[in-house]
Amino acid sequence: MKKLLITGGAGFIGSNFVRHVVQKSPDYQVTVLDKLTYAGNLTNLDGVLDGARVRFVQGDICDPAIVDPLVREHDAVVNFAAETHVDRSLLNPGAFVQTDVFGTYVLLEACRRAGGTRMVQVSTDEVYGDVPPGTQSLETDRLNPRSPYSASKGGGDLQCLGFFHTYQVPVSITRAANTVGPFQYPEKLVPLMSTNAILGLPLPVYGDGQQVRDWLHASDHCAAIDLVLHRGTPGEVYNVGVGYERPNVEVVELILTELGAPRSLIRHVADRQGHDRRYSLDCQKVRALGWSPTYTFERCIRETARWYAEHRPWWEAIRARVDFQSYYRQNYEHRLQPAAPPA
Ligand code: NAD
Ligand code: DAU
């Protein structure tokens, strides 16, 4: 396999994956197809986008006129393109259905028409919904999405399975845990808290901050996707997680420690609607393919927080944009306002 179409490759994990392929597989050629939504950023590909080995096409995965010819020119598709932020899905669910369900369908249809192109669908542990303490999600578990984001990702996964069983499109699905590392848009927990801490702004922790997530480094996530692309079985799903289950507030405290910022910046604010309490994955299947993580929990969070401290121009440019500021006001202004004094 030599020619890869990487959709959503100008986003966080997609751009890390492009770097991973460039470093690991010198004989591969990559095309990045990305719409450049608010989350897409060509500077994420600085140093790798040379127009020859790695080229860029701006376009929408929902548009068959762009997708069909590109899929025909490539040996495999890895789909990172998605609307990805749960809080935004509460404000504008339609955009999530459009890209995460319909866009996935357009890619699958192109793979089918091209004669059965290999595809990996990059999905999420959130499709299993809230996981009670003491239990873990298996790939065969019933999907139980509880936000517009996870419902849309679940819809994309089901399209993949439908196209595999009906048309034998050789698609595999990865479902991964919370991922952190370089180039993550500063709306997600770790980059938001890191950049707010650096700026001396309040850190808005939803509810009691005891919600549990598992923390995976982008480079470990990319290695798992690469493995599934090459050694995974079509029609199969692979969970990708580490088992570093930590309450959010512990993650935030570790960021503050790494950045030398005071704990007094933490504000417990109104919770996210429908907030899942815990995710937890059984990952024996991907480990049986030969994957194991290289990052410890501490290194994962500390190194990421440090990356934000050392790359201020990258995120300051994003935070200065009108679209970031209007989203920030919409999601946080009411939460961070001081409570009115009792009447
Ligand atoms: P991101 O928001 O940083 O990047 C998404 C990219 O997709 C952006 O470059 C954006 O411009 C592009 N895009 C969006 N809509 C598009 C469209 N219609 N056509 C073409 N391009 C489009 O996302 P991310 O965090 O890098 O996530 C990548 C994938 O991994 C997503 O499918 C997400 O569901 C999944 N995932 C993310 C995490 C995580 O913690 N970030 C964990 C598990 C799975
Ligand atoms: O689990 C995988 C998923 O992880 C991916 O599929 C999603 O694309 C990705 O965005 C992420 O979803 P989360 O909702 O878990 O990530 P987020 O960084 O938004 O939030 C992590 C936790 O922190 C969650 O419990 C909500 C909480 N949180 C988040 C923000 C942005 C806060 O307490 N305050 C905040 O301001």
XYZ file of N, CA and C in Angstrom, residues 48-281:
702
model
N 5.823 19.362 6.686
C 5.569 18.074 6.008
C 4.834 18.240 4.678
N 4.145 19.371 4.535
C 3.338 19.563 3.323
C 4.249 20.082 2.214
N 4.782 19.156 1.395
C 5.752 19.582 0.373
C 5.164 19.597 -1.032
N 3.860 19.226 -1.156
C 3.217 19.247 -2.477
C 3.592 18.043 -3.335
N 4.542 17.247 -2.925
C 4.951 16.074 -3.706
C 4.596 14.809 -2.930
N 5.352 14.560 -1.859
C 5.053 13.371 -1.040
C 3.776 13.571 -0.237
N 3.592 14.772 0.238
C 2.350 15.099 0.954
C 1.724 16.305 0.271
N 0.531 16.106 -0.289
C -0.142 17.233 -0.939
C -1.477 17.489 -0.255
N -2.015 18.679 -0.484
C -3.230 19.095 0.209
C -4.330 19.448 -0.786
N -5.531 18.965 -0.512
C -6.713 19.352 -1.297
C -7.751 19.881 -0.320
N -8.219 21.096 -0.558
C -9.293 21.617 0.304
C -10.635 21.151 -0.249
N -11.430 20.490 0.585
C -12.737 20.025 0.113
C -13.482 19.306 1.211
N -14.754 19.058 0.899
C -15.696 18.515 1.880
C -15.895 17.025 1.622
N -15.789 16.188 2.660
C -16.022 14.746 2.463
C -17.476 14.455 2.087
N -18.353 15.433 2.229
C -19.761 15.230 1.845
C -19.974 15.426 0.344
N -18.933 15.829 -0.381
C -19.080 16.171 -1.799
C -18.506 15.053 -2.675
N -19.384 14.208 -3.283
C -18.885 13.082 -4.083
C -18.046 13.540 -5.269
N -18.296 14.743 -5.789
C -17.525 15.203 -6.961
C -16.045 15.360 -6.601
N -15.760 15.668 -5.356
C -14.358 15.771 -4.914
C -13.851 14.413 -4.432
N -14.705 13.713 -3.695
C -14.274 12.480 -3.027
C -14.039 11.333 -4.022
N -14.954 11.148 -4.972
C -14.880 9.968 -5.857
C -13.553 9.876 -6.616
N -13.149 10.929 -7.354
C -11.871 10.807 -8.081
C -10.672 10.635 -7.152
N -10.716 11.279 -5.988
C -9.580 11.137 -5.056
C -9.476 9.702 -4.545
N -10.605 9.117 -4.203
C -10.575 7.730 -3.689
C -10.039 6.798 -4.784
N -10.448 7.034 -6.027
C -9.963 6.170 -7.126
C -8.443 6.220 -7.277
N -7.836 7.359 -6.936
C -6.376 7.517 -7.101
C -5.579 6.920 -5.945
N -6.251 6.439 -4.893
C -5.518 6.022 -3.698
C -5.767 4.556 -3.344
N -4.822 3.991 -2.565
C -4.948 2.580 -2.163
C -5.784 2.430 -0.901
N -5.847 3.480 -0.094
C -6.593 3.377 1.168
C -7.002 4.759 1.645
N -8.064 4.778 2.447
C -8.577 6.020 3.036
C -8.557 5.875 4.549
N -8.031 6.888 5.238
C -8.145 6.923 6.704
C -8.958 8.167 7.027
N -10.141 7.949 7.628
C -11.072 9.076 7.806
C -11.023 9.665 9.214
N -10.377 10.829 9.306
C -10.365 11.610 10.549
C -11.374 12.755 10.479
N -11.896 13.038 9.286
C -12.735 14.238 9.121
C -14.016 14.090 9.918
N -14.268 15.037 10.781
C -15.480 14.989 11.608
C -15.647 16.313 12.331
N -16.879 16.562 12.755
C -17.111 17.553 13.810
C -16.857 16.787 15.103
N -16.048 17.356 16.004
C -15.510 16.532 17.096
C -15.775 17.030 18.514
N -16.320 18.233 18.670
C -16.397 18.753 20.047
C -17.810 18.612 20.621
N -17.902 17.869 21.720
C -19.209 17.569 22.323
C -19.979 18.857 22.643
N -19.306 19.850 23.229
C -20.018 21.089 23.596
C -20.624 21.777 22.367
N -19.891 21.738 21.245
C -20.442 22.353 20.026
C -21.619 21.543 19.498
N -21.598 20.224 19.731
C -22.715 19.393 19.248
C -23.990 19.710 19.998
N -23.851 20.277 21.205
C -25.043 20.671 21.967
C -25.621 21.963 21.394
N -24.762 22.756 20.734
C -25.209 24.037 20.191
C -25.695 23.905 18.750
N -25.089 22.970 17.979
C -25.405 22.857 16.546
C -25.293 21.413 16.075
N -26.265 20.564 16.457
C -26.145 19.131 16.142
C -26.145 18.813 14.648
N -26.804 19.648 13.838
C -26.956 19.330 12.406
C -25.619 19.169 11.699
N -24.660 20.016 12.038
C -23.340 19.940 11.388
C -22.691 18.583 11.663
N -22.988 17.997 12.817
C -22.390 16.701 13.198
C -23.016 15.575 12.385
N -24.347 15.641 12.218
C -25.012 14.604 11.421
C -24.487 14.673 9.985
N -24.355 15.888 9.477
C -23.930 16.066 8.093
C -22.546 15.439 7.848
N -21.561 15.847 8.606
C -20.196 15.349 8.323
C -19.978 13.936 8.861
N -20.405 13.683 10.102
C -19.998 12.431 10.754
C -20.814 11.230 10.256
N -22.048 11.487 9.791
C -22.847 10.382 9.235
C -22.820 10.445 7.708
N -23.343 11.563 7.143
C -23.446 11.628 5.678
C -22.059 11.616 5.028
N -21.108 12.347 5.587
C -19.754 12.379 5.019
C -19.117 10.997 5.015
N -19.333 10.239 6.086
C -18.795 8.870 6.154
C -19.425 8.006 5.065
N -20.745 8.183 4.890
C -21.438 7.455 3.814
C -20.837 7.785 2.440
N -20.554 9.076 2.175
C -19.996 9.472 0.867
C -18.635 8.786 0.651
N -17.817 8.723 1.686
C -16.514 8.053 1.568
C -16.691 6.561 1.287
N -17.621 5.930 2.018
C -17.855 4.491 1.829
C -18.356 4.197 0.417
N -19.246 5.035 -0.050
C -19.807 4.848 -1.395
C -18.697 4.983 -2.437
N -17.792 5.943 -2.223
C -16.659 6.110 -3.150
C -15.755 4.876 -3.107
N -15.527 4.329 -1.910
C -14.699 3.116 -1.783
C -15.361 1.942 -2.507
N -16.671 1.862 -2.383
C -17.410 0.782 -3.065
C -17.279 0.927 -4.584
N -17.523 2.159 -5.091
C -17.484 2.383 -6.543
C -16.086 2.168 -7.110
N -15.077 2.411 -6.275
C -13.693 2.235 -6.754
C -13.297 0.756 -6.761
N -14.205 -0.123 -6.375
C -13.917 -1.554 -6.449
C -13.547 -2.174 -5.117
N -13.749 -1.403 -4.033
C -13.486 -1.974 -2.701
C -12.187 -1.458 -2.110
N -12.085 -0.128 -1.999
C -10.875 0.484 -1.429
C -10.850 0.277 0.087
N -9.678 -0.038 0.613
C -9.492 -0.208 2.066
C -9.767 1.121 2.773
N -10.447 1.034 3.921
C -10.739 2.259 4.676
C -10.612 1.975 6.175
N -10.137 2.978 6.902
C -10.210 2.934 8.368
C -11.035 4.123 8.816
N -12.041 3.842 9.609
C -12.902 4.881 10.170
C -12.430 5.158 11.595
N -12.034 6.405 11.845
C -11.514 6.758 13.170
C -12.688 7.189 14.049
N -13.017 6.344 15.025
C -14.188 6.625 15.855
C -13.787 6.724 17.332
N -14.780 6.660 18.177
C -14.591 7.114 19.563
C -15.230 6.170 20.578
N -14.667 6.162 21.787
C -15.258 5.392 22.890
C -16.616 5.955 23.311
N -16.918 7.199 22.878
C -18.171 7.821 23.330
C -19.407 7.135 22.750
N -19.228 6.324 21.688
C -20.404 5.651 21.103
C -20.994 4.623 22.076
N -20.199 4.156 23.061
C -20.724 3.184 24.035
C -21.526 3.856 25.144
N -21.433 5.190 25.200
C -22.156 5.905 26.254
C -21.494 5.737 27.612
N -22.232 6.140 28.628
C -21.731 6.128 30.003
C -21.471 4.681 30.462
N -20.312 4.434 31.069
C -19.943 3.066 31.459
C -19.879 2.984 32.989
N -20.732 2.155 33.603
C -20.762 2.091 35.071
C -19.414 1.654 35.652
N -19.084 2.126 36.874
C -17.824 1.730 37.512
C -17.694 0.212 37.548
N -16.469 -0.255 37.355
C -16.219 -1.704 37.442
C -16.472 -2.450 36.150
N -16.970 -1.768 35.101
C -17.206 -2.462 33.832
C -16.414 -1.784 32.715
N -16.256 -2.492 31.602
C -15.541 -1.950 30.444
C -16.317 -2.241 29.166
N -16.130 -1.398 28.154
C -16.827 -1.596 26.876
C -16.033 -2.544 25.989
N -16.755 -3.527 25.459
C -16.190 -4.439 24.462
C -16.665 -3.982 23.083
N -15.908 -4.332 22.049
C -16.260 -3.931 20.683
C -17.641 -4.436 20.275
N -18.083 -5.530 20.893
C -19.381 -6.122 20.540
C -20.538 -5.514 21.332
N -20.238 -4.607 22.255
C -21.312 -4.027 23.070
C -22.277 -3.206 22.210
N -23.497 -3.125 22.703
C -24.515 -2.296 22.054
C -24.076 -0.828 22.119
N -24.293 -0.102 21.031
C -23.986 1.333 21.064
C -25.065 2.042 21.874
N -24.612 2.997 22.680
C -25.550 3.712 23.546
C -25.164 5.191 23.631
N -25.085 5.849 22.441
C -24.605 7.236 22.432
C -25.581 8.152 23.139
N -25.046 9.186 23.838
C -25.908 10.028 24.653
C -25.723 11.516 24.384
N -24.931 11.850 23.337
C -24.837 13.255 22.926
C -25.010 13.300 21.409
N -25.353 14.467 20.855
C -25.443 14.556 19.394
C -24.118 14.172 18.729
N -22.985 14.501 19.364
C -21.685 14.091 18.798
C -21.590 12.572 18.741
N -21.783 11.905 19.894
C -21.562 10.452 19.899
C -22.616 9.723 19.067
N -23.832 10.287 19.003
C -24.866 9.671 18.156
C -24.445 9.754 16.689
N -23.833 10.871 16.301
C -23.402 11.023 14.904
C -22.237 10.090 14.605
N -21.285 9.990 15.536
C -20.163 9.069 15.316
C -20.679 7.619 15.258
N -21.636 7.295 16.109
C -22.225 5.951 16.083
C -22.893 5.689 14.739
N -23.569 6.717 14.206
C -24.207 6.586 12.884
C -23.163 6.307 11.812
N -22.017 6.973 11.893
C -20.928 6.731 10.934
C -20.420 5.295 11.051
N -20.239 4.827 12.288
C -19.769 3.447 12.506
C -20.752 2.445 11.882
N -22.038 2.706 12.080
C -23.041 1.756 11.569
C -23.079 1.769 10.042
N -22.852 2.929 9.428
C -22.731 2.967 7.969
C -21.576 2.072 7.518
N -20.455 2.164 8.247
C -19.287 1.340 7.881
C -19.646 -0.148 7.922
N -20.295 -0.558 9.019
C -20.628 -1.980 9.151
C -21.632 -2.399 8.081
N -22.571 -1.508 7.765
C -23.549 -1.793 6.697
C -22.862 -1.973 5.354
N -21.906 -1.102 5.037
C -21.206 -1.203 3.746
C -20.275 -2.422 3.712
N -19.763 -2.812 4.867
C -18.928 -4.024 4.878
C -19.795 -5.250 4.601
N -20.912 -5.361 5.316
C -21.716 -6.583 5.185
C -22.439 -6.664 3.853
N -22.883 -5.513 3.331
C -23.659 -5.540 2.088
C -22.764 -5.576 0.853
N -21.733 -4.724 0.836
C -20.924 -4.574 -0.392
C -19.487 -5.050 -0.211
N -19.169 -5.561 0.964
C -17.805 -6.029 1.263
C -16.758 -4.912 1.134
N -17.148 -3.671 1.390
C -16.130 -2.606 1.472
C -15.223 -2.932 2.659
N -13.923 -3.047 2.429
C -13.021 -3.516 3.496
C -12.676 -2.418 4.509
N -13.648 -2.110 5.329
C -13.464 -1.022 6.303
C -13.317 -1.587 7.711
N -12.363 -1.042 8.468
C -12.224 -1.353 9.897
C -12.464 -0.065 10.673
N -12.869 -0.230 11.924
C -13.203 0.935 12.757
C -12.307 0.924 13.988
N -11.749 2.095 14.344
C -11.086 2.224 15.645
C -11.970 3.089 16.544
N -12.056 2.724 17.815
C -12.809 3.537 18.791
C -11.859 3.873 19.935
N -11.439 5.131 19.967
C -10.362 5.485 20.898
C -10.833 6.410 22.006
N -9.979 6.459 23.021
C -10.201 7.277 24.212
C -9.758 8.721 23.965
N -9.930 9.563 24.976
C -9.529 10.980 24.913
C -8.056 11.095 24.542
N -7.820 11.827 23.490
C -6.474 11.908 22.945
C -5.908 13.303 23.179
N -4.634 13.382 23.547
C -3.990 14.692 23.739
C -2.606 14.670 23.103
N -2.068 15.873 22.874
C -0.757 15.987 22.252
C -0.670 17.296 21.493
N 0.345 17.454 20.647
C 0.532 18.702 19.911
C -0.602 18.977 18.926
N -0.913 20.241 18.721
C -1.844 20.719 17.687
C -3.311 20.423 17.972
N -3.683 20.220 19.241
C -5.116 20.041 19.522
C -5.759 21.412 19.687
N -6.827 21.642 18.983
C -7.536 22.931 19.009
C -7.896 23.279 20.468
N -7.647 24.523 20.880
C -7.769 24.829 22.321
C -9.192 25.009 22.848
N -10.092 24.117 22.388
C -11.440 24.054 22.965
C -11.570 22.824 23.869
N -10.702 21.814 23.677
C -10.795 20.559 24.427
C -10.127 20.734 25.785
N -10.440 19.846 26.723
C -10.031 20.060 28.128
C -8.555 20.430 28.304
N -7.654 19.565 27.826
C -6.231 19.783 28.140
C -5.676 21.061 27.488
N -5.922 21.286 26.187
C -5.395 22.551 25.631
C -6.115 23.792 26.155
N -7.405 23.675 26.461
C -8.113 24.848 27.010
C -7.565 25.203 28.388
N -7.411 24.180 29.238
C -6.931 24.443 30.599
C -5.477 24.908 30.569
N -4.677 24.327 29.675
C -3.264 24.730 29.598
C -3.164 26.191 29.160
N -3.897 26.560 28.111
C -3.752 27.932 27.587
C -4.396 28.938 28.545
N -5.509 28.573 29.174
C -6.086 29.474 30.186
C -5.120 29.665 31.352
N -4.489 28.572 31.790
C -3.546 28.673 32.928
C -2.375 29.590 32.558
N -1.881 29.444 31.336
C -0.749 30.288 30.900
C -1.180 31.760 30.871
N -2.450 32.001 30.492
C -2.952 33.383 30.414
C -3.469 33.903 31.757
N -3.481 33.039 32.784
C -3.976 33.448 34.105
C -5.487 33.581 34.151
N -6.186 32.874 33.243
C -7.663 32.922 33.208
C -8.246 31.780 34.043
N -9.528 31.916 34.450
C -10.150 30.821 35.212
C -10.243 29.528 34.405
N -10.179 28.400 35.109
C -10.276 27.085 34.464
C -11.658 26.506 34.768
N -12.570 26.501 33.764
C -13.960 26.084 34.020
C -14.136 24.564 34.034
N -14.149 23.988 35.228
C -14.337 22.538 35.382
C -15.838 22.269 35.502
N -16.364 21.419 34.636
C -17.807 21.152 34.639
C -18.218 20.330 35.869
N -19.245 20.811 36.547
C -19.816 20.060 37.673
C -18.770 19.811 38.748
N -18.790 18.574 39.282
C -17.859 18.263 40.387
C -16.461 17.869 39.900
N -16.298 17.758 38.580
C -14.968 17.418 38.038
C -14.564 15.979 38.290
N -15.506 15.150 38.708
C -15.185 13.747 39.027
C -15.495 12.812 37.847
N -15.838 13.379 36.681
C -16.073 12.537 35.507
C -14.743 11.892 35.108
N -14.831 10.639 34.698
C -13.609 9.876 34.433
C -13.409 9.673 32.930
N -12.205 10.035 32.474
C -11.803 9.780 31.095
C -10.477 9.016 31.117
N -10.162 8.357 29.987
C -8.892 7.654 29.827
C -8.039 8.505 28.882
N -6.760 8.673 29.170
C -5.930 9.651 28.453
C -4.863 8.981 27.609
N -4.966 9.215 26.299
C -4.151 8.540 25.293
C -3.326 9.602 24.561
N -2.036 9.338 24.351
C -1.248 10.318 23.601
C -1.469 10.136 22.095
N -1.463 11.266 21.356
C -1.729 11.211 19.910
C -0.776 10.247 19.199
N 0.484 10.199 19.624
C 1.421 9.316 18.897
C 1.056 7.846 19.131
N 0.586 7.503 20.337
C 0.140 6.123 20.574
C -1.152 5.830 19.794
N -2.040 6.818 19.735
C -3.286 6.651 18.966
C -2.946 6.417 17.483
N -2.030 7.218 16.937
C -1.670 7.088 15.512
C -1.037 5.729 15.229
N -0.217 5.246 16.152
C 0.414 3.931 15.950
C -0.654 2.832 15.891
N -1.696 2.986 16.709
C -2.775 1.979 16.702
C -3.550 2.028 15.382
N -3.825 3.236 14.893
C -4.558 3.359 13.616
C -3.738 2.748 12.474
N -2.445 3.019 12.479
C -1.542 2.477 11.460
C -1.581 0.938 11.475
N -1.549 0.393 12.676
C -1.578 -1.068 12.825
C -2.901 -1.647 12.308
N -3.987 -0.990 12.651
C -5.303 -1.481 12.195
C -5.390 -1.365 10.669
N -4.853 -0.282 10.120
C -4.865 -0.116 8.657
C -4.171 -1.290 7.978
N -3.036 -1.698 8.528
C -2.239 -2.722 7.848
C -2.543 -4.150 8.305
N -2.917 -4.292 9.581
C -3.094 -5.672 10.081
C -4.501 -5.958 10.584
N -5.334 -4.932 10.591
C -6.696 -5.137 11.088
C -7.536 -5.923 10.092
N -8.578 -6.537 10.602
C -9.470 -7.321 9.747
C -10.634 -6.445 9.299
N -10.936 -6.457 7.994
C -12.107 -5.698 7.529
C -13.373 -6.156 8.249
N -14.237 -5.178 8.526
C -15.498 -5.487 9.200
C -15.359 -5.536 10.718
N -14.124 -5.392 11.225
C -13.911 -5.477 12.675
C -13.732 -4.095 13.304
N -14.038 -4.037 14.588
C -13.894 -2.810 15.380
C -12.762 -3.036 16.380
N -11.944 -2.000 16.621
C -10.829 -2.105 17.583
C -10.893 -0.943 18.571
N -11.079 -1.258 19.835
C -10.991 -0.237 20.885
C -9.526 0.140 21.096
N -9.298 1.446 21.363
C -7.921 1.913 21.614
C -7.915 2.803 22.854
N -7.437 2.252 23.939
C -7.349 3.019 25.180
C -6.187 2.493 25.999
N -5.879 3.210 27.079
C -4.686 2.893 27.837
C -5.022 2.329 29.220
N -6.161 2.808 29.757
C -6.525 2.409 31.113
C -6.112 3.444 32.143
N -5.691 4.652 31.684
C -5.333 5.723 32.627
C -6.593 6.485 33.005
N -7.453 5.868 33.770
C -8.720 6.506 34.117
C -8.508 7.481 35.263
N -8.774 8.745 35.000
C -8.552 9.778 36.015
C -9.723 10.745 36.020
N -10.138 11.236 37.210
C -11.152 12.294 37.231
C -10.584 13.572 36.603
N -11.459 14.322 35.934
C -11.007 15.524 35.221
C -10.210 16.463 36.111
N -10.657 16.602 37.370
C -10.012 17.585 38.228
C -8.547 17.203 38.493
N -8.266 15.910 38.485
C -6.868 15.466 38.672
C -6.016 15.838 37.454
N -6.623 15.734 36.284
C -5.923 16.124 35.050
C -5.605 17.617 35.104
N -6.612 18.404 35.514
C -6.436 19.862 35.573
C -5.368 20.230 36.605
N -5.363 19.553 37.728
C -4.351 19.843 38.769
C -2.938 19.518 38.270
N -2.823 18.438 37.494
C -1.499 18.080 36.961
C -1.013 19.143 35.963
N -1.939 19.676 35.167
C -1.583 20.753 34.224
C -1.074 21.972 35.008
N -1.792 22.314 36.075
C -1.396 23.483 36.886
C -0.011 23.278 37.491
N 0.238 22.047 37.957
C 1.555 21.741 38.537
C 2.639 21.911 37.478
N 2.406 21.331 36.306
C 3.422 21.390 35.250
C 3.705 22.839 34.851
N 2.656 23.673 34.828
C 2.827 25.047 34.346
C 3.129 26.033 35.477
N 3.166 25.536 36.705
C 3.473 26.401 37.841
C 2.398 27.445 38.081
N 1.134 27.085 37.801
C 0.020 28.035 37.988
C -0.775 27.639 39.246
N -1.452 28.612 39.872
C -2.101 28.304 41.157
C -3.420 27.544 41.012
N -3.707 26.720 42.002
C -4.949 25.935 42.037
C -6.179 26.838 42.128
N -5.959 28.055 42.620
C -7.088 28.993 42.777
C -7.703 29.391 41.433
N -7.072 29.048 40.324
C -7.673 29.364 39.005
C -8.861 28.443 38.699
N -8.957 27.298 39.402
C -10.045 26.348 39.104
C -11.390 26.929 39.530
N -12.376 26.857 38.604
C -13.765 27.225 38.935
C -14.672 26.041 38.605
N -15.435 25.587 39.552
C -16.443 24.565 39.249
C -17.655 25.293 38.689
N -18.033 24.981 37.457
C -19.102 25.718 36.772
C -20.232 24.762 36.386
N -21.312 25.332 35.832
C -22.484 24.520 35.450
C -22.051 23.383 34.532
N -22.601 22.209 34.779
C -22.192 20.998 34.070
C -22.622 21.040 32.601
N -21.955 20.206 31.794
C -22.346 19.948 30.398
C -23.676 19.190 30.416
N -24.599 19.514 29.507
C -25.874 18.758 29.419
C -25.569 17.311 29.024
N -26.221 16.378 29.701
C -26.099 14.957 29.324
C -24.698 14.402 29.513
N -23.905 15.019 30.377
C -22.484 14.686 30.537
C -22.281 13.229 30.954
N -21.595 12.445 30.119
C -21.274 11.067 30.495
C -20.273 11.073 31.641
N -20.501 10.193 32.601
C -19.683 10.171 33.819
C -18.353 9.440 33.598
N -18.412 8.377 32.824
C -17.194 7.555 32.699
C -17.179 6.806 31.370
N -15.983 6.716 30.774
C -15.746 5.797 29.653
C -14.624 4.850 30.064
N -14.690 3.629 29.570
C -13.636 2.660 29.876
C -13.667 1.555 28.822
N -12.529 1.296 28.221
C -12.466 0.362 27.096
C -11.710 -0.906 27.445
